[in-house]
Amino acid sequence: MTIKILAFSGSTRSGSVNQKLLDIAAEGAAHAGAQVVSIRLSDYALPIYDGDLESQTGLSDNARALQQMLRDSDALLIASPEYNGGYSALLKNTLDWMSRPGKDGTAGQTHFAGKPVAVVSASPGPLGGARAQISLRHVLGRLGMLPIPQEIALGHANDAFDGNNRLKDDKTDALVRGVGAALAKAAQKLAS
Ligand SMILES: Cc1cc2nc3c(=O)[nH]c(=O)nc-3n(C[C@H](O)[C@H](O)[C@H](O)COP(=O)(O)O)c2cc1C
């Protein structure tokens, strides 16, 4: 069975170091045999979650599309920037909308539950977004996901990539690819 991984970053900024990191981790997962669907959250814009809005209009097409992609996936690969010690509001808002019940009334959380997830982060600072990962992992766990232990918090990320968005350091490159590969293997194990 081919494992399907949905990959997205909590930064939609052009030149985002998290997107670059995510792309390399995704390559590691693909190399390990997974089929990776890498999306940009800017293509799935959502309003800030509001219960009144949800009551009035229900889930938007973008929220439904994200839910469908989650349903179709065996695992998630997520990159997040660190903003003031936490993960990005874009990521939280996206997860919140995805967790809401769909048209058939099935709790959105159902589609997260039991699936492995890998988290990576990058920052120009020395800690590489490690603090953001703690709160993100907590929330993913609350959604019933299974965060895998393999992780990378890439510090000094503004100097880590070359002009082709490749990591300059081979050891770091292998570590990042290893996170993607570990996710693919964890999902494969759960599926078998
Ligand atoms: C509002 C804000 C808060 C930030 N707080 C942190 C922080 O707590 N820790 C950190 O390492 N970097 C912090 N940064 C710097 C980001 O890590 C940096 O902008 C990074 O490039 C964002 O990721 P991206 O390149 O993927 O967009 C902050 C940036 C912004 C805009």
XYZ file of C-alpha atoms in Angstrom, residues 16-189:
174
model
C 9.886 31.043 3.758
C 12.614 28.960 5.379
C 9.919 26.657 6.751
C 8.604 25.955 3.270
C 12.148 25.153 2.106
C 12.629 22.816 5.061
C 9.258 21.167 4.484
C 10.076 20.541 0.824
C 13.254 18.662 1.761
C 11.517 16.600 4.452
C 8.827 15.793 1.875
C 11.511 14.574 -0.506
C 12.718 12.251 2.247
C 9.208 10.860 2.644
C 8.833 10.389 -1.114
C 12.202 8.656 -1.271
C 10.920 6.246 1.397
C 8.015 5.347 -0.892
C 5.254 7.725 0.210
C 3.103 9.761 -2.101
C 3.345 13.339 -0.820
C 0.686 15.939 -1.557
C 2.318 19.266 -0.737
C -0.107 22.168 -0.524
C 0.250 25.898 0.164
C -2.198 27.175 2.720
C -2.383 30.435 0.735
C -4.358 28.412 -1.820
C -6.879 27.513 0.916
C -7.523 30.867 2.555
C -9.868 30.703 5.538
C -11.430 33.421 7.691
C -10.418 33.524 11.341
C -12.568 30.903 13.041
C -15.768 32.331 14.491
C -18.645 30.225 15.819
C -21.287 32.646 14.524
C -19.771 32.544 11.053
C -19.772 28.764 11.144
C -23.432 28.695 12.271
C -24.441 31.098 9.525
C -22.482 29.806 6.557
C -21.090 26.427 7.596
C -17.701 25.327 6.362
C -16.257 27.125 3.362
C -15.229 25.262 0.221
C -11.595 25.662 1.259
C -12.229 24.164 4.700
C -14.054 21.248 3.090
C -11.257 20.738 0.595
C -8.702 20.645 3.420
C -10.859 18.151 5.316
C -11.127 15.957 2.228
C -7.359 15.985 1.743
C -6.915 15.075 5.400
C -9.405 12.219 5.006
C -7.468 10.968 1.987
C -4.143 11.064 3.851
C -2.462 8.520 6.080
C -0.183 11.064 7.764
C 0.626 14.767 8.011
C 3.939 16.559 7.626
C 3.834 20.075 9.069
C 6.369 22.903 9.202
C 5.809 25.880 11.422
C 7.568 29.163 12.023
C 7.923 30.339 15.598
C 6.133 33.572 16.418
C 6.718 34.866 19.934
C 7.435 31.398 21.210
C 4.372 29.763 19.655
C 3.408 28.323 16.293
C 1.694 30.400 13.667
C -1.882 31.647 13.880
C -2.367 30.486 10.284
C -1.636 26.937 11.343
C -3.911 27.070 14.395
C -6.759 28.573 12.402
C -6.366 25.930 9.710
C -6.359 23.081 12.229
C -9.381 24.560 14.024
C -11.459 24.752 10.846
C -10.346 21.272 9.788
C -11.463 19.888 13.140
C -15.054 21.047 12.728
C -17.859 18.636 11.775
C -18.382 18.215 8.051
C -21.709 18.104 6.195
C -22.408 14.540 7.330
C -21.938 15.617 10.960
C -18.784 13.530 11.413
C -16.457 15.313 13.819
C -13.512 16.692 11.890
C -11.261 15.343 14.606
C -12.131 11.819 13.469
C -10.010 12.358 10.404
C -6.958 13.414 12.395
C -7.227 10.644 14.961
C -4.719 7.813 14.898
C -2.633 9.277 12.077
C 1.072 9.939 12.535
C 2.368 13.461 12.109
C 5.884 14.882 11.829
C 6.726 18.436 12.796
C 9.663 20.467 11.514
C 10.543 24.098 12.083
C 13.120 26.644 11.024
C 14.078 30.064 12.298
C 16.866 32.586 11.796
C 17.350 32.405 15.568
C 19.502 29.812 17.344
C 16.649 27.611 18.610
C 15.115 26.941 15.206
C 11.519 27.241 16.369
C 11.848 24.450 18.939
C 9.482 26.244 21.336
C 6.757 26.434 18.699
C 6.994 22.685 18.191
C 6.087 22.008 21.814
C 2.721 23.733 21.626
C 2.036 22.416 18.124
C 2.703 18.841 19.181
C 0.376 19.329 22.140
C -2.485 20.475 19.901
C -1.884 17.694 17.378
C -2.027 15.218 20.243
C -5.333 16.736 21.374
C -6.604 16.076 17.856
C -5.772 12.412 18.376
C -2.740 12.473 16.110
C 0.435 10.548 16.845
C 3.415 12.932 16.679
C 6.520 10.912 15.812
C 9.669 11.544 17.857
C 11.849 12.429 14.862
C 12.030 16.195 14.476
C 14.246 18.987 13.296
C 14.417 22.541 14.605
C 16.725 24.283 12.159
C 18.456 27.273 13.739
C 20.260 30.054 11.816
C 18.037 29.048 8.918
C 18.672 32.213 6.915
C 22.198 30.927 6.275
C 21.341 27.239 5.938
C 20.102 27.110 2.331
C 21.930 27.771 -0.914
C 20.507 29.630 -3.914
C 18.712 26.475 -5.072
C 16.929 26.042 -1.742
C 19.148 23.060 -0.915
C 20.628 22.690 2.560
C 24.314 23.550 2.521
C 25.202 21.045 5.227
C 24.945 17.387 4.196
C 24.433 16.087 7.725
C 21.538 18.463 8.291
C 20.107 17.495 4.921
C 20.201 13.819 5.900
C 18.514 14.598 9.232
C 15.682 16.496 7.561
C 15.139 13.800 4.956
C 15.219 11.284 7.799
C 12.231 12.962 9.442
C 10.200 12.542 6.251
C 11.339 8.947 5.851
C 10.513 8.143 9.494
C 7.013 9.516 8.988
C 6.480 7.376 5.905
C 7.702 4.307 7.793
C 5.516 5.029 10.833
C 2.447 5.382 8.610
C 3.339 2.190 6.758
C 3.672 0.324 10.040
